[in-house]
Amino acid sequence: MGEEPRRIAIIGAGPSGLFTAAALLAQGGDDLAIDIFDRLPTPFGLLRYGVAPDHASIKAVATTLARVFEAPRVRFLGLVELGRDVSAAELVAAYDAVIYAVGAADDRHLGIPGEDLPGSRSARQFVAWYSGHPDADPQPLAGVRDAVVVGVGNVAVDVARILLKDRDDLSATDMPDAVLAELRTAAVEHAWLVGRRGPEHASFTTPELRELLETPGIGVELLGCDLADIDEEALERHARANLAAIARAVDASPAEPARWLHLLFWHRPAELEGEGRVQSVTFAPTAEGGSAVTVPADLVLRSIGYRGLRLPGVPYEDGRIPNLEGRVVETDGSERPGEYAVGWIKRGPVGLIGSNKKDAAETAAHVLEDLAALPPRPLEDLDAVLAARGVRPSNLEDWRRIDLAEIDRGTIRGRERTKVEAWHDLLALVSRP
Ligand code: NAP
């Protein structure tokens, strides 16, 4: 590569964006200047706002991801939002390569009657709230006794666990104080996890399922299917392990537990009912011979998958940016040189944090391959464009100040960290010139 550093913009400082920066540095060396943008003043995306607060060991990946910021030509530009503060065209004019790593910030809908009743919410919003995301809506829980979670993926498992877990066991996490206080107002006695197919098809992973099933003090009931009828020979190992975990938990259930986890399979939600707010959900059978089930519900969380949002000026199709191994293409398949996608906006909302590493390596390899084939071109100065518009990005120092404030908040409460969740508190910690 030439002597002038090639300039790369990564839009989104979550795991996929940071893994991509690391892969670019590893594969392309130090003669790259990488600007990592985020609409928040904090890096780490879903690691900070999606991974459950009681999964501290996964969150520790942040330490590894943060190493990219130690490279001399890597900058963090927070509080810059594509579409609000800067356009895709301006980014393309200012960088040799623009990589979209924005994740999947929307959720899917059921499209059934009653879905919008008060008390029916998306698991994505619920997760954002208990993770202290500054944009999260409050989630009133007072008096919630019966909670229904639609979907049987790992997000469903996370939210069911948070609802069932002893509140004292959550107080060691980094959850904001207001969240912990609100969770204490709920008195969940029954949590339902409902899958439209069988337990052998569920997308939760075995360690996450086991952790939920082993929540202290709960009883586990299996409905809608009989494990003995499932042909295990035909199943993959993880599905067999899931069935074994369920069988063990049902067998080991105390006779009169304080709280119940009901696993209902082969049922899809048909309607949410209630006067002024949700009071029950009716599930229709999806297997032959099944019958409809109506479950009382003070809270319904639909946990049926995330969905990528459309970025202004960037091709979009069915929740993703159309791409060929990370190279962005138009919806008709024609090329968009210089633009790339990585993570959930590239491949859809599936996979664990670590899945992003391989994905990032693929996109990074294509970026470097294309840069090597293209001569440098004159680039606009994006800093000047932003300054002229009055946009003042936050930087790594600002993030460090937020980080320290959270650690301080935690220390006085006897916890490792307590999240700063309000926009005004975050912005008060950002000192922009
Ligand atoms: P997911 O694994 O895709 O699960 C979505 C669930 O919703 C599936 O059970 C799906 O059933 C169901 N569903 C979809 N549409 C439905 C409908 N209309 N009616 C009823 N059910 C419907 O997605 P996720 O739970 O949001 O997780 C996203 C990714 O993040 C996953 O890869 C997950 O493993 C990962 N994650 C990991 C962790 C962890 O490691 N601890 C934690 C959270 C998330 P069908 O299968 O029948 O479509």
Coordinates of C-alpha atoms and ligand atoms in Angstrom, one line a residue:
M1 CA 0.0 0.0 0.0
G2 CA 1.1 3.6 -0.6
E3 CA 2.6 6.0 2.1
E4 CA -0.6 8.0 2.7
P5 CA -2.8 5.9 5.0
R6 CA -5.9 4.7 3.4
R7 CA -9.0 6.0 5.3
I8 CA -11.7 3.7 6.5
A9 CA -14.9 4.5 8.2
I10 CA -16.7 1.9 10.3
I11 CA -20.3 2.8 11.2
G12 CA -21.2 1.2 14.5
A13 CA -18.8 0.5 17.4
G14 CA -20.4 -2.8 18.4
P15 CA -18.7 -6.2 18.3
S16 CA -18.9 -6.5 14.5
G17 CA -17.5 -3.1 13.9
L18 CA -14.7 -3.5 16.4
F19 CA -13.8 -7.1 15.2
T20 CA -13.6 -5.6 11.7
A21 CA -11.2 -2.9 12.9
A22 CA -9.1 -5.5 14.6
A23 CA -9.1 -7.7 11.4
L24 CA -8.2 -4.7 9.2
L25 CA -5.2 -3.9 11.5
A26 CA -4.2 -7.5 11.7
Q27 CA -4.4 -8.1 7.9
G28 CA -3.5 -4.6 6.6
G29 CA -1.0 -3.3 9.1
D30 CA -0.7 0.2 10.6
D31 CA -0.9 2.2 7.3
L32 CA -4.7 2.4 7.7
A33 CA -6.5 5.3 9.4
I34 CA -9.7 3.9 10.9
D35 CA -12.6 6.1 12.2
I36 CA -15.2 4.2 14.1
F37 CA -18.5 6.1 14.4
D38 CA -21.4 5.4 16.8
R39 CA -24.6 7.3 17.5
L40 CA -23.9 6.7 21.2
P41 CA -21.0 8.2 23.2
T42 CA -20.2 4.6 24.3
P43 CA -18.6 1.8 22.2
F44 CA -19.5 -2.0 22.4
G45 CA -23.1 -1.9 21.0
L46 CA -25.0 -5.1 21.9
L47 CA -22.2 -6.3 24.1
R48 CA -23.1 -3.3 26.4
Y49 CA -26.8 -3.1 25.6
G50 CA -27.8 -6.6 24.6
V51 CA -25.8 -9.2 26.4
A52 CA -27.6 -9.9 29.7
P53 CA -26.3 -8.0 32.8
D54 CA -25.8 -11.2 34.7
H55 CA -23.5 -12.6 31.9
A56 CA -20.4 -10.8 33.1
S57 CA -18.0 -13.2 31.5
I58 CA -19.3 -12.5 28.0
K59 CA -19.2 -8.8 28.7
A60 CA -15.5 -9.1 29.5
V61 CA -14.9 -9.5 25.7
A62 CA -15.1 -5.7 25.8
T63 CA -11.5 -5.6 27.1
T64 CA -10.3 -7.5 24.1
L65 CA -12.4 -5.4 21.7
A66 CA -11.2 -2.1 23.2
R67 CA -7.6 -2.9 22.2
V68 CA -8.3 -1.6 18.7
F69 CA -8.5 1.9 20.1
E70 CA -4.8 1.6 21.2
A71 CA -3.7 1.6 17.6
P72 CA -2.2 5.0 16.6
R73 CA -4.6 5.8 13.7
V74 CA -7.8 4.5 15.1
R75 CA -10.4 7.1 16.4
F76 CA -13.7 6.8 18.1
L77 CA -16.3 9.4 17.0
G78 CA -19.4 9.1 19.2
L79 CA -22.7 11.0 19.0
V80 CA -22.6 10.9 15.2
E81 CA -25.6 9.3 13.5
L82 CA -25.8 8.3 9.9
G83 CA -28.8 10.0 8.3
R84 CA -29.0 12.7 11.0
D85 CA -25.5 14.1 11.2
V86 CA -23.8 12.7 8.2
S87 CA -25.0 11.2 4.9
A88 CA -23.8 8.0 3.3
A89 CA -22.7 10.0 0.3
E90 CA -20.6 12.3 2.5
L91 CA -18.9 9.3 4.1
V92 CA -18.2 7.7 0.7
A93 CA -16.6 11.0 -0.4
A94 CA -14.4 11.2 2.7
Y95 CA -13.2 7.6 3.0
D96 CA -11.6 5.0 0.8
A97 CA -13.9 2.4 2.3
V98 CA -17.1 2.7 4.4
I99 CA -18.2 -0.3 6.4
Y100 CA -21.7 -0.5 7.8
A101 CA -21.7 -2.4 11.1
V102 CA -25.0 -1.1 12.5
G103 CA -26.6 -4.3 13.7
A104 CA -30.3 -4.9 13.8
A105 CA -32.0 -2.2 15.8
D106 CA -35.6 -3.1 15.2
D107 CA -37.8 -6.0 16.0
R108 CA -40.3 -8.3 14.2
H109 CA -44.0 -8.1 14.8
L110 CA -46.6 -10.8 15.2
G111 CA -49.3 -9.1 13.2
I112 CA -52.1 -10.5 15.3
P113 CA -55.1 -8.8 17.1
G114 CA -54.2 -7.2 20.5
E115 CA -50.5 -7.1 19.8
D116 CA -50.4 -3.4 20.6
L117 CA -52.3 -3.6 23.9
P118 CA -50.5 -2.0 26.9
G119 CA -48.5 -4.7 28.6
S120 CA -47.5 -6.3 25.2
R121 CA -43.9 -5.3 24.4
S122 CA -40.9 -6.3 22.4
A123 CA -38.2 -8.3 24.2
R124 CA -35.6 -6.1 22.4
Q125 CA -37.0 -3.0 24.2
F126 CA -37.1 -4.9 27.4
V127 CA -33.5 -6.0 27.1
A128 CA -32.5 -2.4 26.1
W129 CA -34.3 -1.1 29.3
Y130 CA -32.7 -3.5 31.7
S131 CA -29.3 -2.9 30.1
G132 CA -29.6 0.9 30.7
H133 CA -29.8 2.0 27.0
P134 CA -30.4 5.7 27.0
D135 CA -33.2 5.4 24.4
A136 CA -35.1 2.6 26.2
D137 CA -38.7 3.2 27.1
P138 CA -39.6 2.6 30.8
Q139 CA -41.0 -0.9 31.4
P140 CA -43.6 -0.8 34.2
L141 CA -43.7 -4.1 36.0
A142 CA -45.8 -3.4 39.1
G143 CA -48.1 -6.3 39.9
V144 CA -46.8 -8.5 37.0
R145 CA -47.6 -12.1 38.1
D146 CA -48.0 -13.9 34.8
A147 CA -45.5 -13.2 32.1
V148 CA -45.6 -14.7 28.6
V149 CA -42.6 -14.8 26.3
V150 CA -43.3 -15.6 22.7
G151 CA -40.3 -17.3 21.0
V152 CA -37.8 -19.9 22.1
G153 CA -34.4 -18.3 21.1
N154 CA -31.7 -17.1 23.5
V155 CA -33.2 -13.7 23.8
A156 CA -36.4 -15.3 25.1
V157 CA -34.3 -17.4 27.5
D158 CA -32.5 -14.2 28.7
V159 CA -35.7 -12.2 29.4
A160 CA -37.4 -15.2 31.1
R161 CA -34.4 -15.7 33.4
I162 CA -34.3 -12.0 34.3
L163 CA -38.0 -12.2 35.2
L164 CA -37.7 -15.4 37.3
K165 CA -34.4 -14.8 39.0
D166 CA -34.2 -13.7 42.6
R167 CA -33.9 -9.9 42.7
D168 CA -31.0 -10.1 45.1
D169 CA -29.1 -12.2 42.6
L170 CA -29.4 -9.3 40.1
S171 CA -28.3 -6.6 42.4
A172 CA -24.6 -7.4 41.8
T173 CA -25.0 -6.6 38.1
D174 CA -24.5 -3.3 36.3
M175 CA -28.3 -2.7 35.9
P176 CA -29.3 0.9 36.6
D177 CA -30.8 1.5 40.1
A178 CA -34.2 2.4 38.6
V179 CA -34.3 -0.9 36.7
L180 CA -33.5 -3.0 39.8
A181 CA -36.2 -1.1 41.8
E182 CA -38.8 -1.7 39.0
L183 CA -37.9 -5.4 38.8
R184 CA -38.6 -5.6 42.5
T185 CA -42.2 -4.4 41.9
A186 CA -42.9 -7.5 39.8
A187 CA -44.1 -10.6 41.6
V188 CA -43.7 -13.1 38.8
E189 CA -45.2 -16.5 39.7
H190 CA -45.6 -17.9 36.2
A191 CA -43.4 -17.3 33.2
W192 CA -44.3 -19.0 29.9
L193 CA -42.0 -19.6 27.0
V194 CA -43.9 -20.5 23.9
G195 CA -42.5 -22.1 20.7
R196 CA -44.4 -22.5 17.5
R197 CA -42.5 -25.7 16.7
G198 CA -41.2 -28.5 19.0
P199 CA -38.4 -28.3 21.6
E200 CA -36.1 -30.2 19.2
H201 CA -36.4 -27.2 16.8
A202 CA -35.9 -24.4 19.4
S203 CA -33.0 -22.0 18.6
F204 CA -31.8 -21.5 22.2
T205 CA -28.4 -23.0 22.9
T206 CA -27.9 -25.6 25.6
P207 CA -25.8 -23.7 28.2
E208 CA -28.3 -20.8 28.1
L209 CA -31.3 -23.2 28.4
R210 CA -29.7 -25.0 31.3
E211 CA -29.0 -21.8 33.1
L212 CA -32.7 -20.8 32.8
L213 CA -33.9 -24.3 33.8
E214 CA -31.6 -24.2 36.9
T215 CA -32.8 -20.9 38.2
P216 CA -33.0 -21.5 41.9
G217 CA -36.4 -22.2 43.3
I218 CA -38.4 -22.6 40.1
G219 CA -40.5 -25.5 38.9
V220 CA -40.5 -26.5 35.2
E221 CA -43.5 -27.8 33.3
L222 CA -43.5 -29.0 29.7
L223 CA -46.7 -28.7 27.7
G224 CA -47.8 -29.3 24.1
C225 CA -45.5 -32.2 23.4
D226 CA -44.2 -35.5 24.9
L227 CA -40.5 -35.9 24.8
A228 CA -40.9 -39.7 24.5
D229 CA -42.5 -39.2 21.0
I230 CA -39.5 -37.4 19.6
D231 CA -37.1 -39.5 17.4
E232 CA -33.8 -38.4 18.9
E233 CA -31.7 -40.5 16.5
A234 CA -32.5 -38.0 13.7
L235 CA -31.4 -35.0 15.8
E236 CA -28.2 -33.0 16.1
R237 CA -26.3 -33.2 19.3
H238 CA -27.3 -29.8 20.6
A239 CA -31.0 -30.6 20.1
R240 CA -30.6 -33.9 22.0
A241 CA -28.8 -32.0 24.8
N242 CA -31.7 -29.5 25.0
L243 CA -34.3 -32.3 25.3
A244 CA -32.2 -34.0 28.0
A245 CA -31.9 -30.7 30.0
I246 CA -35.7 -30.2 29.8
A247 CA -36.4 -33.8 30.9
R248 CA -34.1 -33.4 33.9
A249 CA -35.5 -30.1 34.9
V250 CA -39.1 -31.4 34.8
D251 CA -38.2 -34.4 36.8
A252 CA -36.3 -32.4 39.4
S253 CA -39.1 -29.8 39.8
P254 CA -40.1 -29.1 43.4
A255 CA -43.8 -30.0 44.1
E256 CA -44.7 -26.5 45.2
P257 CA -42.3 -24.0 43.8
A258 CA -42.5 -20.3 44.4
R259 CA -42.3 -19.7 40.7
W260 CA -43.1 -21.7 37.6
L261 CA -41.5 -21.8 34.2
H262 CA -44.0 -23.3 31.7
L263 CA -42.5 -24.5 28.4
L264 CA -45.3 -24.7 25.8
F265 CA -44.4 -26.0 22.3
W266 CA -46.3 -26.5 19.0
H267 CA -48.4 -23.3 19.6
R268 CA -48.4 -20.0 17.9
P269 CA -50.0 -16.8 19.3
A270 CA -53.4 -16.1 17.7
E271 CA -54.7 -13.2 19.8
L272 CA -53.9 -11.0 22.8
E273 CA -57.0 -10.2 24.9
G274 CA -57.7 -7.6 27.6
E275 CA -59.8 -4.6 28.6
G276 CA -57.5 -1.6 28.3
R277 CA -54.4 -3.8 28.7
V278 CA -53.3 -7.3 28.0
Q279 CA -54.8 -9.9 30.3
S280 CA -54.4 -13.2 28.4
V281 CA -53.0 -14.7 25.2
T282 CA -54.7 -17.4 23.1
F283 CA -52.3 -19.8 21.4
A284 CA -53.5 -21.9 18.4
P285 CA -52.0 -25.4 18.0
T286 CA -49.6 -25.9 15.1
A287 CA -49.4 -29.7 15.4
E288 CA -52.0 -32.2 14.5
G289 CA -54.2 -33.1 17.4
G290 CA -53.3 -30.1 19.5
S291 CA -55.8 -27.7 21.0
A292 CA -55.9 -24.0 21.6
V293 CA -54.5 -22.7 25.0
T294 CA -55.4 -19.5 26.7
V295 CA -52.8 -18.3 29.2
P296 CA -53.3 -15.4 31.7
A297 CA -50.8 -12.6 31.1
D298 CA -50.0 -9.3 32.7
L299 CA -46.9 -9.0 30.5
V300 CA -46.3 -10.3 27.0
L301 CA -42.8 -10.1 25.5
R302 CA -42.5 -11.0 21.9
S303 CA -39.0 -12.4 21.3
I304 CA -39.3 -13.4 17.7
G305 CA -36.1 -12.0 16.3
Y306 CA -34.5 -8.7 15.6
R307 CA -34.6 -6.8 12.3
G308 CA -32.1 -4.4 10.6
L309 CA -33.2 -0.9 10.1
R310 CA -32.9 0.9 6.7
L311 CA -30.0 3.3 6.5
P312 CA -30.8 6.4 4.4
G313 CA -29.0 6.3 1.1
V314 CA -27.8 2.7 1.5
P315 CA -29.4 -0.3 -0.3
Y316 CA -31.8 -2.3 1.9
E317 CA -33.7 -5.5 1.5
D318 CA -35.7 -7.5 4.0
G319 CA -33.8 -6.2 7.1
R320 CA -30.3 -6.4 5.6
I321 CA -28.0 -4.5 3.4
P322 CA -27.7 -6.6 0.2
N323 CA -24.1 -7.8 -0.1
L324 CA -21.8 -10.4 -1.6
E325 CA -19.5 -11.6 1.3
G326 CA -19.6 -8.1 2.7
R327 CA -19.3 -6.1 -0.5
V328 CA -22.5 -4.0 -0.7
V329 CA -24.5 -4.4 -3.9
E330 CA -27.7 -2.6 -5.1
T331 CA -31.0 -4.6 -4.8
D332 CA -30.6 -5.4 -8.5
G333 CA -27.2 -6.9 -7.8
S334 CA -25.1 -4.1 -9.3
E335 CA -21.9 -3.0 -7.6
R336 CA -21.5 -0.3 -5.0
P337 CA -17.7 0.0 -4.9
G338 CA -16.2 1.3 -1.6
E339 CA -19.1 0.2 0.6
Y340 CA -19.2 -2.9 2.9
A341 CA -21.4 -4.5 5.5
V342 CA -20.6 -6.6 8.5
G343 CA -22.4 -8.3 11.4
W344 CA -26.2 -8.6 11.7
I345 CA -26.9 -5.9 9.0
K346 CA -24.8 -8.1 6.6
R347 CA -26.0 -11.6 7.5
G348 CA -29.2 -11.2 9.5
P349 CA -29.8 -11.3 13.3
V350 CA -28.3 -14.6 14.1
G351 CA -25.2 -15.8 15.9
L352 CA -23.3 -15.2 19.1
I353 CA -20.9 -12.4 19.8
G354 CA -18.0 -14.6 18.7
S355 CA -19.6 -15.3 15.3
N356 CA -18.8 -11.8 14.3
K357 CA -15.1 -12.5 14.3
K358 CA -15.1 -14.8 11.3
D359 CA -17.7 -12.5 9.6
A360 CA -15.5 -9.5 10.2
A361 CA -12.4 -11.3 8.8
E362 CA -14.3 -11.9 5.6
T363 CA -15.4 -8.3 5.1
A364 CA -12.0 -7.0 6.1
A365 CA -10.2 -9.2 3.6
H366 CA -12.4 -7.9 0.8
V367 CA -11.9 -4.3 1.9
L368 CA -8.1 -4.7 1.7
E369 CA -8.3 -6.6 -1.6
D370 CA -10.2 -3.8 -3.2
L371 CA -8.0 -1.1 -1.7
A372 CA -4.9 -2.8 -3.1
A373 CA -6.5 -2.8 -6.6
L374 CA -7.6 0.9 -6.5
P375 CA -5.4 3.9 -6.7
P376 CA -5.9 6.5 -3.9
R377 CA -8.3 9.2 -4.8
P378 CA -8.7 12.7 -3.4
L379 CA -10.9 12.6 -0.3
E380 CA -13.1 15.2 1.4
D381 CA -12.3 16.2 5.0
L382 CA -15.2 14.8 7.0
D383 CA -14.0 16.5 10.3
A384 CA -14.5 19.9 8.5
V385 CA -17.9 18.8 7.1
L386 CA -19.1 17.9 10.6
A387 CA -17.6 21.0 12.2
A388 CA -19.3 23.2 9.6
R389 CA -22.6 21.6 10.5
G390 CA -22.1 22.1 14.2
V391 CA -21.7 18.3 14.9
R392 CA -19.2 17.7 17.7
P393 CA -18.3 14.1 18.0
S394 CA -17.4 12.7 21.4
N395 CA -14.2 10.8 21.7
L396 CA -12.4 8.0 23.6
E397 CA -11.6 10.3 26.5
D398 CA -15.4 11.0 26.9
W399 CA -16.0 7.3 26.9
R400 CA -13.3 6.8 29.6
R401 CA -15.0 9.4 31.7
I402 CA -18.4 7.6 31.4
D403 CA -16.6 4.3 32.2
L404 CA -15.1 5.7 35.4
A405 CA -18.3 7.4 36.4
E406 CA -20.1 4.0 36.1
I407 CA -17.3 2.3 38.1
D408 CA -17.6 5.0 40.8
R409 CA -21.4 4.6 40.9
G410 CA -20.9 0.9 41.4
T411 CA -18.2 1.2 44.0
I412 CA -20.4 3.2 46.4
R413 CA -23.1 0.6 46.0
G414 CA -20.7 -2.3 46.6
R415 CA -21.0 -3.4 42.9
E416 CA -18.5 -3.5 40.1
R417 CA -20.4 -1.0 38.0
T418 CA -23.7 0.7 37.8
K419 CA -24.8 1.9 34.3
V420 CA -25.3 5.6 33.6
E421 CA -28.6 5.3 31.7
A422 CA -30.0 8.8 31.1
W423 CA -29.0 10.9 28.1
H424 CA -28.5 14.0 30.2
D425 CA -26.1 12.2 32.5
L426 CA -24.2 10.7 29.6
L427 CA -23.9 14.1 27.9
A428 CA -22.9 15.8 31.1
L429 CA -19.8 13.5 31.1
V430 CA -19.0 14.4 27.5
S431 CA -16.8 17.4 27.2
R432 CA -17.0 18.5 23.7
P433 CA -15.0 21.6 22.6
Ligands
NAP1 P1 -33.8 -16.5 17.3 O1 -32.8 -17.4 17.9 O2 -33.9 -16.4 15.8 O3 -35.2 -16.9 17.9 C1 -36.4 -16.4 17.5 C2 -37.5 -17.2 18.0 O4 -38.7 -16.6 17.6 C3 -37.6 -18.6 17.4 O5 -38.0 -19.5 18.4 C4 -38.6 -18.5 16.3 O6 -39.3 -19.7 16.0 C5 -39.6 -17.5 16.9 N1 -40.5 -16.9 16.0 C6 -40.1 -16.1 14.9 N2 -41.3 -15.6 14.3 C7 -42.3 -16.1 15.1 C8 -43.7 -15.9 15.0 N3 -44.3 -15.1 14.1 N4 -44.5 -16.5 16.0 C9 -43.9 -17.2 16.9 N5 -42.6 -17.4 17.1 C10 -41.8 -16.8 16.1 O7 -33.5 -15.0 17.8 P2 -33.2 -14.3 19.2 O8 -33.6 -15.1 20.3 O9 -33.7 -12.9 19.0 O10 -31.6 -14.2 19.2 C11 -30.8 -13.6 18.1 C12 -29.4 -14.1 18.1 O11 -28.7 -13.6 19.3 C13 -29.4 -15.6 18.2 O12 -28.3 -16.1 17.3 C14 -29.0 -15.9 19.6 O13 -28.4 -17.1 19.8 C15 -28.1 -14.7 19.9 N6 -28.2 -14.5 21.4 C16 -27.3 -15.1 22.2 C17 -27.3 -15.0 23.6 C18 -26.3 -15.8 24.4 O14 -25.4 -16.4 23.9 N7 -26.5 -15.8 25.7 C19 -28.2 -14.2 24.2 C20 -29.1 -13.5 23.4 C21 -29.1 -13.7 22.0 P3 -38.9 -20.6 14.6 O15 -37.6 -21.2 14.9 O16 -40.0 -21.5 14.5 O17 -38.8 -19.6 13.5

